[in-house]
Coordinates of C-alpha atoms and ligand atoms in Angstrom, one line a residue:
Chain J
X2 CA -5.2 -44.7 -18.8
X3 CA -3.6 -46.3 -16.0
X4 CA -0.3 -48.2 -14.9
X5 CA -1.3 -51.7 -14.5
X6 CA 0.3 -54.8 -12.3
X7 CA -1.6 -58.1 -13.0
X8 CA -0.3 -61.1 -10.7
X9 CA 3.1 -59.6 -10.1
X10 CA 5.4 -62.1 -8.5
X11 CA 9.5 -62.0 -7.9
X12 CA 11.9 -63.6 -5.8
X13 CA 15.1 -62.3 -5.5
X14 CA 16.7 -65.7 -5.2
X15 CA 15.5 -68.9 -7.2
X16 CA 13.6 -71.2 -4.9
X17 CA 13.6 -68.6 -2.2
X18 CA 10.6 -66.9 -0.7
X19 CA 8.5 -64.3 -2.7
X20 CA 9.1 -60.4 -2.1
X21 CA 6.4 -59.6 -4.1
X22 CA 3.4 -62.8 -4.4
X23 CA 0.7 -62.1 -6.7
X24 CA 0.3 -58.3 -6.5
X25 CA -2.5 -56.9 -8.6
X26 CA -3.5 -53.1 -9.2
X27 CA -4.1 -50.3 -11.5
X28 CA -2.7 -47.4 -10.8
X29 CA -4.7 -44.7 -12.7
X30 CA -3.4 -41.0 -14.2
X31 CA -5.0 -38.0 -11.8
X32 CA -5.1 -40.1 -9.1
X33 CA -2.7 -40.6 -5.8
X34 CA -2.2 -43.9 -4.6
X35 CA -0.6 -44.8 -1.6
X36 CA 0.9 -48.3 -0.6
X37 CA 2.0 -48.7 2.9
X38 CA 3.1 -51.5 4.9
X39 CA 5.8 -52.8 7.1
X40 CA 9.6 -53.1 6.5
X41 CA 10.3 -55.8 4.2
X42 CA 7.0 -56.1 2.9
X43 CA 8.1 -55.8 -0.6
X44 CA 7.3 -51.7 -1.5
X45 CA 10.8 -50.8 -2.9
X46 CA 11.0 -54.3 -4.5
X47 CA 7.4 -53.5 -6.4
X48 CA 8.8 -50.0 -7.2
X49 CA 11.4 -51.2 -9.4
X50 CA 9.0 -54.7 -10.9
X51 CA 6.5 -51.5 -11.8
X52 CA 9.5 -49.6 -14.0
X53 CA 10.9 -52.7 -15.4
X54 CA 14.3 -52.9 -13.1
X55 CA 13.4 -56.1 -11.8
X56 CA 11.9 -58.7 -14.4
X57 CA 8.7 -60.6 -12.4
X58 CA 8.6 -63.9 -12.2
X59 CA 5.2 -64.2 -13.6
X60 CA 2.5 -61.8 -14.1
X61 CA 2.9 -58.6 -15.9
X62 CA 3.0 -54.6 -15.9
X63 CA 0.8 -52.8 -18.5
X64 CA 1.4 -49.1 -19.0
X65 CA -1.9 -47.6 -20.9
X66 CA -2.3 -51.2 -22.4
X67 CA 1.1 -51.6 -23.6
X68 CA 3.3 -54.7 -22.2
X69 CA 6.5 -53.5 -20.0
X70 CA 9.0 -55.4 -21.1
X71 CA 8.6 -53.8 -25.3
X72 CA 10.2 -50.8 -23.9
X73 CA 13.7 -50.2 -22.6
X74 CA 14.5 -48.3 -19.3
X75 CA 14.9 -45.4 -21.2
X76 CA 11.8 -45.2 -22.9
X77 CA 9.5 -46.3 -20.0
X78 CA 11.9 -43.5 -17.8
X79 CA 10.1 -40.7 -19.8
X80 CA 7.0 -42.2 -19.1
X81 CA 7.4 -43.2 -15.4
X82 CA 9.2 -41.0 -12.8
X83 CA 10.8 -43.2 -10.4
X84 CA 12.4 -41.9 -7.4
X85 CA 14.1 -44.5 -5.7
X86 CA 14.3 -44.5 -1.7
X87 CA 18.0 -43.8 -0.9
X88 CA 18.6 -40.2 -2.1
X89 CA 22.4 -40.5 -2.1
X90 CA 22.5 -43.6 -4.8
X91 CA 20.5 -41.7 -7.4
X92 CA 22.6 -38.4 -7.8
X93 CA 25.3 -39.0 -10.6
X94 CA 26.5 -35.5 -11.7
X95 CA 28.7 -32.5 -10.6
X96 CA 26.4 -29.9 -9.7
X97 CA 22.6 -29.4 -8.4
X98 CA 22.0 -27.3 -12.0
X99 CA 23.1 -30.6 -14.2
X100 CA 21.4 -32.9 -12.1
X101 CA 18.1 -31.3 -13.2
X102 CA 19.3 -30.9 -16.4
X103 CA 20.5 -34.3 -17.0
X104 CA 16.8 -35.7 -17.6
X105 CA 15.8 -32.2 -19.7
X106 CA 18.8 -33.3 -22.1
X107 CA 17.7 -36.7 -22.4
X108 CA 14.5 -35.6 -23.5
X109 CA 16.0 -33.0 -25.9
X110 CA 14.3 -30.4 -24.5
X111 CA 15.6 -26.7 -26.2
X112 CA 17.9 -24.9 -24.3
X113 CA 14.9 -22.1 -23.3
X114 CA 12.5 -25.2 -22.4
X115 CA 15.4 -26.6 -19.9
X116 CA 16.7 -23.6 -18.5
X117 CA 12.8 -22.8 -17.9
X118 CA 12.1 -26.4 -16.0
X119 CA 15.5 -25.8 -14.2
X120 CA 14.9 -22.7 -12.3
X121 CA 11.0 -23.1 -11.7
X122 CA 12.4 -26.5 -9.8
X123 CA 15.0 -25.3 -8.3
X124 CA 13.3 -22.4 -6.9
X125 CA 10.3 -24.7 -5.8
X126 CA 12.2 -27.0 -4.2
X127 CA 14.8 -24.3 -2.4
X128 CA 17.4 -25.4 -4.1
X129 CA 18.3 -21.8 -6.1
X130 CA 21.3 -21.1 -3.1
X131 CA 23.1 -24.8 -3.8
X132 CA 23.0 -24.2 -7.7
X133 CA 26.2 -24.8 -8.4
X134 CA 26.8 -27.2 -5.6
X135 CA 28.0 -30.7 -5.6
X136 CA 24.7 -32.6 -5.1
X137 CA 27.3 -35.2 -2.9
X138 CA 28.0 -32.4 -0.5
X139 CA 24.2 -31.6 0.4
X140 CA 22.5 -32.6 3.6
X141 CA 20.3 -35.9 2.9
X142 CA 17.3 -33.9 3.0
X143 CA 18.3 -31.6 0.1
X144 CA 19.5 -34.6 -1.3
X145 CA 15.9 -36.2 -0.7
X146 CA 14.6 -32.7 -2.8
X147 CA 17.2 -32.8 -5.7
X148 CA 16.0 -36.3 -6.6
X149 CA 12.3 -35.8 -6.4
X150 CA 13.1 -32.3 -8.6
X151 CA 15.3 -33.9 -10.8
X152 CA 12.3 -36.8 -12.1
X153 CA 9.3 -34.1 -11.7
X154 CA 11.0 -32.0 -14.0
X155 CA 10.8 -34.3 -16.7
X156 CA 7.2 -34.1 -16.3
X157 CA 6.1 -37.9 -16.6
X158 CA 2.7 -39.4 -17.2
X159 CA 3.2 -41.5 -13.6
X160 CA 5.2 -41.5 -10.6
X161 CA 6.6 -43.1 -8.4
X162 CA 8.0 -42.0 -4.9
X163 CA 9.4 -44.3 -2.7
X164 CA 9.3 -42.8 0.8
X165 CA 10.0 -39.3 -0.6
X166 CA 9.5 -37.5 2.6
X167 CA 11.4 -39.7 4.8
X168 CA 14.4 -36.8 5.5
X169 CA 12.2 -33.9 4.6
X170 CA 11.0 -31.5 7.2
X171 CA 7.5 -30.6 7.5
X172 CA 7.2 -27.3 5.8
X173 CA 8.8 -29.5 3.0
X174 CA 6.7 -32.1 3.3
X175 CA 3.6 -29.5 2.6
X176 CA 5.4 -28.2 -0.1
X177 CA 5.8 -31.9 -2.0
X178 CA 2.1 -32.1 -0.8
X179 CA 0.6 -29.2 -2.7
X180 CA 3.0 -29.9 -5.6
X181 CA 1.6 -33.7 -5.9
X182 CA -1.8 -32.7 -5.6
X183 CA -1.6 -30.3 -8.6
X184 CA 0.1 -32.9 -10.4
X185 CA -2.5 -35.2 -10.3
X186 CA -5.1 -33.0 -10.6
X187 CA -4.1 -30.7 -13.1
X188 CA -1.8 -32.6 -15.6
X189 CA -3.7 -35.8 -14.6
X190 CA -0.3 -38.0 -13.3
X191 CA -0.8 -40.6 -12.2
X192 CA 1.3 -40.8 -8.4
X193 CA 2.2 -44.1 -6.5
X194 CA 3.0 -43.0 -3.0
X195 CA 5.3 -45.7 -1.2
X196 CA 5.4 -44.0 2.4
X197 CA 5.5 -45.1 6.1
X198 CA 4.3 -41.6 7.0
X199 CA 0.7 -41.9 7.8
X200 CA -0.4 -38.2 8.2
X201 CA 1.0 -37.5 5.0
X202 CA -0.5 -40.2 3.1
X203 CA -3.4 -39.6 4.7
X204 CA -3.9 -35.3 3.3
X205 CA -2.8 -36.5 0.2
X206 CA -3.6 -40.1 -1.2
X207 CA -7.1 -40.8 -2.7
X208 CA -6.9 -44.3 -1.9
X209 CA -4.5 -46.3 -0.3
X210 CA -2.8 -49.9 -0.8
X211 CA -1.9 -52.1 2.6
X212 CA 0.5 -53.9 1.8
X213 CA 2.0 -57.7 4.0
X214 CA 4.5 -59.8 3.1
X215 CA 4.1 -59.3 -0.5
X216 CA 0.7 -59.6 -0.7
X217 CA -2.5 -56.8 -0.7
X218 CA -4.1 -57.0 2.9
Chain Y
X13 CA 22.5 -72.3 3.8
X14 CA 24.0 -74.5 1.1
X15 CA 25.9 -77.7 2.0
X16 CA 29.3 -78.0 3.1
X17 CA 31.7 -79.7 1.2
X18 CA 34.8 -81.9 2.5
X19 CA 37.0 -79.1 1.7
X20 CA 34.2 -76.4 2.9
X21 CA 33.9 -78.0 6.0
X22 CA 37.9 -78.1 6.5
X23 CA 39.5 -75.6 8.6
X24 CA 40.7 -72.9 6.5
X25 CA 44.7 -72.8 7.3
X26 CA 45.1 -76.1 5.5
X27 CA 43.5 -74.5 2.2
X28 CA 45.5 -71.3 2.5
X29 CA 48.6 -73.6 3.0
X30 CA 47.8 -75.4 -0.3
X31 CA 47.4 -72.5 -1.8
X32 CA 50.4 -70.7 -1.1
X33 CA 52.6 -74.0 -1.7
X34 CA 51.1 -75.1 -4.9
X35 CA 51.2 -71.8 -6.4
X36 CA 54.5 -71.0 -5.2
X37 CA 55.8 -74.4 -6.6
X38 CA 54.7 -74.3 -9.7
X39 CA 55.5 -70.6 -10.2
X40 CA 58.9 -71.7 -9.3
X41 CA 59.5 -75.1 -11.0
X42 CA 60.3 -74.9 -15.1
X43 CA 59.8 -78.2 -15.7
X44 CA 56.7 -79.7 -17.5
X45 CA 56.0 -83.1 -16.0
X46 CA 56.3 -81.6 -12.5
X47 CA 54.0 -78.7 -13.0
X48 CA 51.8 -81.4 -15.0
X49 CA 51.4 -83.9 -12.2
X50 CA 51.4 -80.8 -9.3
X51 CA 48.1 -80.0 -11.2
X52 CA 46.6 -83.5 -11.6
X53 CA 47.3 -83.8 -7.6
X54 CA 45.1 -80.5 -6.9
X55 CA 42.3 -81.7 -9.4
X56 CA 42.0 -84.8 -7.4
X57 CA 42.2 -83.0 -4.3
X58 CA 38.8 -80.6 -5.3
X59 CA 37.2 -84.2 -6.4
X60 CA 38.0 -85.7 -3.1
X61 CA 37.1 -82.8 -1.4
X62 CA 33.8 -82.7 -3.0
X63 CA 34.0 -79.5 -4.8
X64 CA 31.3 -78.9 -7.5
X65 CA 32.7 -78.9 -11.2
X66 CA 29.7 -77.3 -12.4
X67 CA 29.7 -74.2 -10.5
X68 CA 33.5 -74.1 -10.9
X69 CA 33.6 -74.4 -14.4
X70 CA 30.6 -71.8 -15.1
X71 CA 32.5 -69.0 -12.2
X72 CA 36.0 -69.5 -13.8
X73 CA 35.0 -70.3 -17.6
X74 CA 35.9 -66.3 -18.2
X75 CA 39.7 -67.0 -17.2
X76 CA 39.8 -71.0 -18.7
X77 CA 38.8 -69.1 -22.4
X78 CA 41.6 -66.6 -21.6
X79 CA 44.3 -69.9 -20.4
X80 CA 43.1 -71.3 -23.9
X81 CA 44.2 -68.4 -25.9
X82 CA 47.2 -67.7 -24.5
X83 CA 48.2 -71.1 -25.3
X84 CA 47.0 -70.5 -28.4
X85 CA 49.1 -67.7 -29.2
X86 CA 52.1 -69.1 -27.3
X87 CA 52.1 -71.8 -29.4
X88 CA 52.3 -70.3 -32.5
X89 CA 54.1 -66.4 -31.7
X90 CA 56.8 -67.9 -29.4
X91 CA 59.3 -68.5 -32.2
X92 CA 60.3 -71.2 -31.3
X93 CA 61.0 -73.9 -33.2
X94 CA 58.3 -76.9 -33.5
X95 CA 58.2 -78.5 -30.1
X96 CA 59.5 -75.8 -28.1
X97 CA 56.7 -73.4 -29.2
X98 CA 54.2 -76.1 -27.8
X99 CA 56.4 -77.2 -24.8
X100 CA 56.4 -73.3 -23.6
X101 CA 52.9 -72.8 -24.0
X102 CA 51.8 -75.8 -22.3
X103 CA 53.8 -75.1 -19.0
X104 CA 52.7 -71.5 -19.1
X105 CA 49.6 -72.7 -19.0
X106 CA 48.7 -75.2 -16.8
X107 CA 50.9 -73.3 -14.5
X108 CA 48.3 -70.6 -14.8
X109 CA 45.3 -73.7 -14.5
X110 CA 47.0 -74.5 -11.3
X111 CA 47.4 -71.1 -9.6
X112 CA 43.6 -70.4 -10.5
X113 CA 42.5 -73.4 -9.2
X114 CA 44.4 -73.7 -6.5
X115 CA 42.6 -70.1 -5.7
X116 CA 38.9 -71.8 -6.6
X117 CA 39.8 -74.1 -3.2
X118 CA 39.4 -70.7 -1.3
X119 CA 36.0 -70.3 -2.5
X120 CA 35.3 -73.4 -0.6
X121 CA 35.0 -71.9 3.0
X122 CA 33.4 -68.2 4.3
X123 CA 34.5 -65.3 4.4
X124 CA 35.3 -64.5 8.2
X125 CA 36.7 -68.1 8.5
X126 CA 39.6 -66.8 6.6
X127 CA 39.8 -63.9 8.8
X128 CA 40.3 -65.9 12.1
X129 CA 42.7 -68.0 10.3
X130 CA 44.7 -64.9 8.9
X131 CA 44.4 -63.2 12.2
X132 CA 45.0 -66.9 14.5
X133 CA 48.2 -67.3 12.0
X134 CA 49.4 -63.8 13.7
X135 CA 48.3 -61.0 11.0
X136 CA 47.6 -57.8 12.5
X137 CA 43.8 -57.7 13.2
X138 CA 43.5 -54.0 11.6
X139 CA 45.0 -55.6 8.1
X140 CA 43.4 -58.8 8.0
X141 CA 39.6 -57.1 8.9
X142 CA 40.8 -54.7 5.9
X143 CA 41.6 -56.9 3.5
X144 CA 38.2 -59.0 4.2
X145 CA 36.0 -56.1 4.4
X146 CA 37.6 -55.4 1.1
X147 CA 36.6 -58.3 -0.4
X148 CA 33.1 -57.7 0.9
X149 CA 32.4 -55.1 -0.8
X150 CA 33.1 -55.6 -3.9
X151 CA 30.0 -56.7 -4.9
X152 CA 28.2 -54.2 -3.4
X153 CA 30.1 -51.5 -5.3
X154 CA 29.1 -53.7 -8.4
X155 CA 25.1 -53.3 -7.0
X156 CA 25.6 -49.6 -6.8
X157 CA 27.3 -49.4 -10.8
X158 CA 24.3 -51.3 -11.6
X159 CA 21.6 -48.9 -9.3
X160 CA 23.4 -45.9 -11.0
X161 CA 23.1 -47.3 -14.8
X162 CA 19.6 -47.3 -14.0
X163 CA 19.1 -44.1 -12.8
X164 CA 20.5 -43.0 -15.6
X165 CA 18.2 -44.7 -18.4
X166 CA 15.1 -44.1 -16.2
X167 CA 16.3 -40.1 -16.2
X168 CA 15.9 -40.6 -20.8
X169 CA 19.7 -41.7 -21.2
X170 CA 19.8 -44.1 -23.8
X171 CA 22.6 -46.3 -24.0
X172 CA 21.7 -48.4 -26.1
X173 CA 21.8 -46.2 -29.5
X174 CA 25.1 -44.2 -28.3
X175 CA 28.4 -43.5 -30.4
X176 CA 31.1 -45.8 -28.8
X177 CA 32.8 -42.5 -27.6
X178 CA 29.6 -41.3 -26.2
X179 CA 28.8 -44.5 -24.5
X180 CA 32.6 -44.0 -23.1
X181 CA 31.9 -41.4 -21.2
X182 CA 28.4 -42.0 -20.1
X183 CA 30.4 -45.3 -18.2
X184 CA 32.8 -43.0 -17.0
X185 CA 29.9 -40.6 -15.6
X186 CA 29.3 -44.2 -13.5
X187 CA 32.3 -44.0 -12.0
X188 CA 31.9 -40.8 -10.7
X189 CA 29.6 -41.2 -7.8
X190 CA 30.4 -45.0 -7.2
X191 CA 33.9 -43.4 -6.0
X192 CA 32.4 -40.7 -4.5
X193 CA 29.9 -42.8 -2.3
X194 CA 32.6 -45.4 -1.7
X195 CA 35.1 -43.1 -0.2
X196 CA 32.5 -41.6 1.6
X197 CA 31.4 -44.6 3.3
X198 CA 35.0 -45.7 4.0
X199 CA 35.6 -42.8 6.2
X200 CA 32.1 -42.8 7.7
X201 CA 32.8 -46.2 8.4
X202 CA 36.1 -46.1 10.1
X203 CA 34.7 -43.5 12.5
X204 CA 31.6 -45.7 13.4
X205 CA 33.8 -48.7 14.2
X206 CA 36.1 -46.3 16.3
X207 CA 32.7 -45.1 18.3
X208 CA 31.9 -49.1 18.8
X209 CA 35.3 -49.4 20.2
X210 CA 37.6 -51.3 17.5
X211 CA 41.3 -50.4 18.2
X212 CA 40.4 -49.1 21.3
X213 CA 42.6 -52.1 23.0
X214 CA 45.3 -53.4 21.9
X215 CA 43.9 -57.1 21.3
X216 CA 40.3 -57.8 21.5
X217 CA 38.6 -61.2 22.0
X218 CA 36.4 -63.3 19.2
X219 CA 33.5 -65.2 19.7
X220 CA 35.3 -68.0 17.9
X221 CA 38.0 -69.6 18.0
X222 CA 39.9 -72.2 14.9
X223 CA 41.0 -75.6 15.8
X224 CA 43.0 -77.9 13.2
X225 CA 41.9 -81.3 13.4
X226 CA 43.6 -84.4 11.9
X227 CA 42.5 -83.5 8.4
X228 CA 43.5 -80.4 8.9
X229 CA 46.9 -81.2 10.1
X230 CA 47.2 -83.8 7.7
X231 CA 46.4 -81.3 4.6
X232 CA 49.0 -79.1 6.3
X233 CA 52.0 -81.0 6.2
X234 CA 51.1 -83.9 3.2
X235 CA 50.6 -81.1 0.5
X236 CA 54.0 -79.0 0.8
X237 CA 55.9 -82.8 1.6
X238 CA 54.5 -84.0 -1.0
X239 CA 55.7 -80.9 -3.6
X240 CA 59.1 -81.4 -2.3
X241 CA 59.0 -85.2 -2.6
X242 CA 57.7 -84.7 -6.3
X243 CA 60.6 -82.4 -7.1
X244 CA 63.3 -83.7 -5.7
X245 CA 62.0 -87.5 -7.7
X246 CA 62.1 -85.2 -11.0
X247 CA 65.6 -84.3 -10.0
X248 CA 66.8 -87.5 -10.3
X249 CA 65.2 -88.7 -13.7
Ligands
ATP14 N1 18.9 -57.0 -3.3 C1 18.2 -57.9 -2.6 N2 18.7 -59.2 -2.5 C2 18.0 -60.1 -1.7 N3 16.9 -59.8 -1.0 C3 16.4 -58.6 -1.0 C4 17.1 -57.6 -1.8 N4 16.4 -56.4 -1.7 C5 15.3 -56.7 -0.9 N5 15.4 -58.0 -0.5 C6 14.4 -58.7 0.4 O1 13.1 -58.6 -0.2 C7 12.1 -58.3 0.8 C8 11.4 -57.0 0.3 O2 12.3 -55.9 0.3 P1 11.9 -54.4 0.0 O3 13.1 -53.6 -0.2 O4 11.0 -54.5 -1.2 O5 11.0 -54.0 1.2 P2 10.3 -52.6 1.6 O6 8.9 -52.9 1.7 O7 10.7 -51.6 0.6 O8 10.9 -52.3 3.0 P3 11.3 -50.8 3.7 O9 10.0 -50.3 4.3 O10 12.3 -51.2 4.7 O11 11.8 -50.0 2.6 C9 12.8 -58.1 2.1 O12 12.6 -59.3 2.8 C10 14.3 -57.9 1.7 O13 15.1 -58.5 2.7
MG15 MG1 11.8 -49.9 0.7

């Protein structure tokens, strides 16, 4: 079962020069993968080709065999967790509480299930104290936690984190670590790690992507 | 880069000049023929100036359906009787064709060209950098809608199989941190320009500065002459 890019191209004008030029991988379930490269190279823009956001140019993304584009966003969102880089552009709700909730309501989760997911995240990501808190008012690193707590909770098949621990501190960081790790290797997701951050790709990716100018190094 | 066009390479106080006195003109003049031959004058005028019908036609076509059926309606809801109806509609119309067009001529130029020229023409910098920054973001509010709709589908919201009152408020939930954020980065923004130093002097220098050629001049004075000329010829017929 894996999360599949064959020959993924895109430009973001016509003509213009390729983000992302002939990217191939598979990303498999129980596994962390890692891409890192410079600014520009493309990440975010692969990110977003990967959950159907962007439409490739050519090429294609296969989730367990089944083409991309049959499913809409909403569909391949309870499949694929994708938390995007900027924290501040993803929050869209009054209050931390409904921001975790928002996702568990999608799923139509019962009340019990959601309240469950709710306060296990917001207790693991330190977030019980800002409950009732509007997400805009948080610092950017609570912010950074919110989102990543917010697409967890809806307990995907895959995900992918683009930069997550950019504003995080480092007892957070270890925290996000451990958490990952037992994703992938006790409910078997399947984690793309998008991260400039070398020491923590480095105690938590399996394998690791380099990525230039589009292309894999 | 794309290529310049006689008009984009103009100077931009000529085009705001046409502007102003076209629109103004026609807005002002209740008379057919003049309106009529006001707007075959600023049709040639993007041909000469090498403006691309294509691109206009395929930004505008939204407001050209709109001119359509309004004169459409006019036409037959004015209660008038037979030509008046039609008279009516037709000058409401093209008076409309020319104020939009005459605002497509704008499109031919940049931004911060228009900024000089506002600012060169003796607008207070603080309102003419506010109005342009305005215009600038725009589309990057319209970016964030879009990131936000996103989100939300990608967090299990479906909108495609919604209840139109459902889907309602689901696009008003957009709204919500798109004002938020903007706000937000309005005032962050204002305080970062006053830490670079912008209003810190009274007048400040540019890196550029606007000069009217013979075109330019030219465009200037020939377009509002010749509105007058036209009207004051329709006066006497
Ligand atoms: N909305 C956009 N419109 C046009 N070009 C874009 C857009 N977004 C990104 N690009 C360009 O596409 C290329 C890849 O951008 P991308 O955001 O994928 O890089 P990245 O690897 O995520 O970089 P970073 O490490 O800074 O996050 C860059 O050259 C960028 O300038
Ligand atoms: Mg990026």
């Amino acid at each position: 079962m894996a999360l599949t890019a064959r020959a993924l191209s895109y430009a973001y004008h016509k003509g213009g020069a390729l983000a992302v030029d002939d990217f191939s991988a598979d990303f498999a379930q129980g596994k962390i993968t890692a891409v890192m490269g410079p600014n520009g190279c493309g990440k975010t823009t692969l990110s977003k080709l990967l959950v159907g956001i962007l439409k490739p140019l050519c090429g294609e993304v296969t989730l367990n065999g089944m083409a991309l584009p049959g499913l809409t966003l909403a569909e391949t969102g309870r499949r694929i967790g994708l938390v995007m880089q900027q924290p501040g552009r993803q929050l869209f709700t009054t209050s931390v509480t409904e921001e975790i909730a928002f996702g568990l309501n999608c799923l139509a989760l019962g009340q019990e299930e959601t309240d469950g997911r709710v306060a296990k995240y917001l207790a693991y990501f330190g977030l019980q104290k800002y409950a009732d808190r509007f997400p805009f008012e948080l610092s950017i690193g609570e912010q950074q936690r919110l989102v990543i707590a917010s697409v967890i909770a809806m307990q995907p098949a895959y995900l992918i984190l683009d930069e997550p621990t950019s504003a995080l501190d480092r007892g957070r960081k270890d925290d996000l670590r451990t958490l990952l790790r037992s994703l992938s290797a006790d409910e078997d997701v399947g984690v793309l790690l998008i991260s400039h951050d070398e020491r923590f790709v480095s105690c938590c990716a399996d394998s690791v992507i380099a990525m230039e100018k589009g292309r894999i190094l | 880069m794309t290529k310049k066009s006689r008009l984009g390479a103009l100077d931009p106080r000529p085009k705001l000049m046409l502007m102003a006195s076209a629109s103004t003109a026609c807005i002002l003049a209740n008379d057919l023929i003049y309106i009529a031959s006001v707007l075959c004058m600023l049709i040639a005028t993007l041909l000469i100036g090498g403006m691309d019908v294509r691109l206009v036609l395929r930004r505008a076509k939204a407001i050209f359906v709109l001119i359509a059926m309004l004169f459409v309606i006019q036409t037959f809801f004015s209660g008038l009787p037979y030509p008046g109806g039609l008279l009516l509609a037709a000058m409401l119309s093209l008076r409309l064709l020319v104020v939009v067009l005459a605002g497509l001529i704008l499109m031919e130029g940049e931004v911060r060209d228009y900024l000089l020229a506002l600012v060169q023409m003796k607008m207070p910098y603080t309102l003419a950098f506010m109005v342009v920054v305005g215009l600038h973001f725009l589309p990057i509010l319209r970016e964030e809608a879009v990131n936000i709709y996103c989100c939300m589908q990608l967090r299990g919201k479906d909108f495609k199989n919604m209840k139109l009152t459902e889907k309602v408020r689901a696009y008003t939930g957009i709204c919500l941190p798109i004002l938020v954020g903007a706000l937000r980065r309005a005032d962050e923004m204002s305080v970062a320009m006053e830490t670079r130093g912008f209003r810190s002097r009274p007048s400040r220098t540019y890196m550029r500065q606007l000069k009217m050629r013979g075109a330019d001049i030219a465009l200037t004075i020939l377009w509002p002459a010749i509105l007058v000329v036209l009207y004051e010829v329709e006066c006497v017929f």
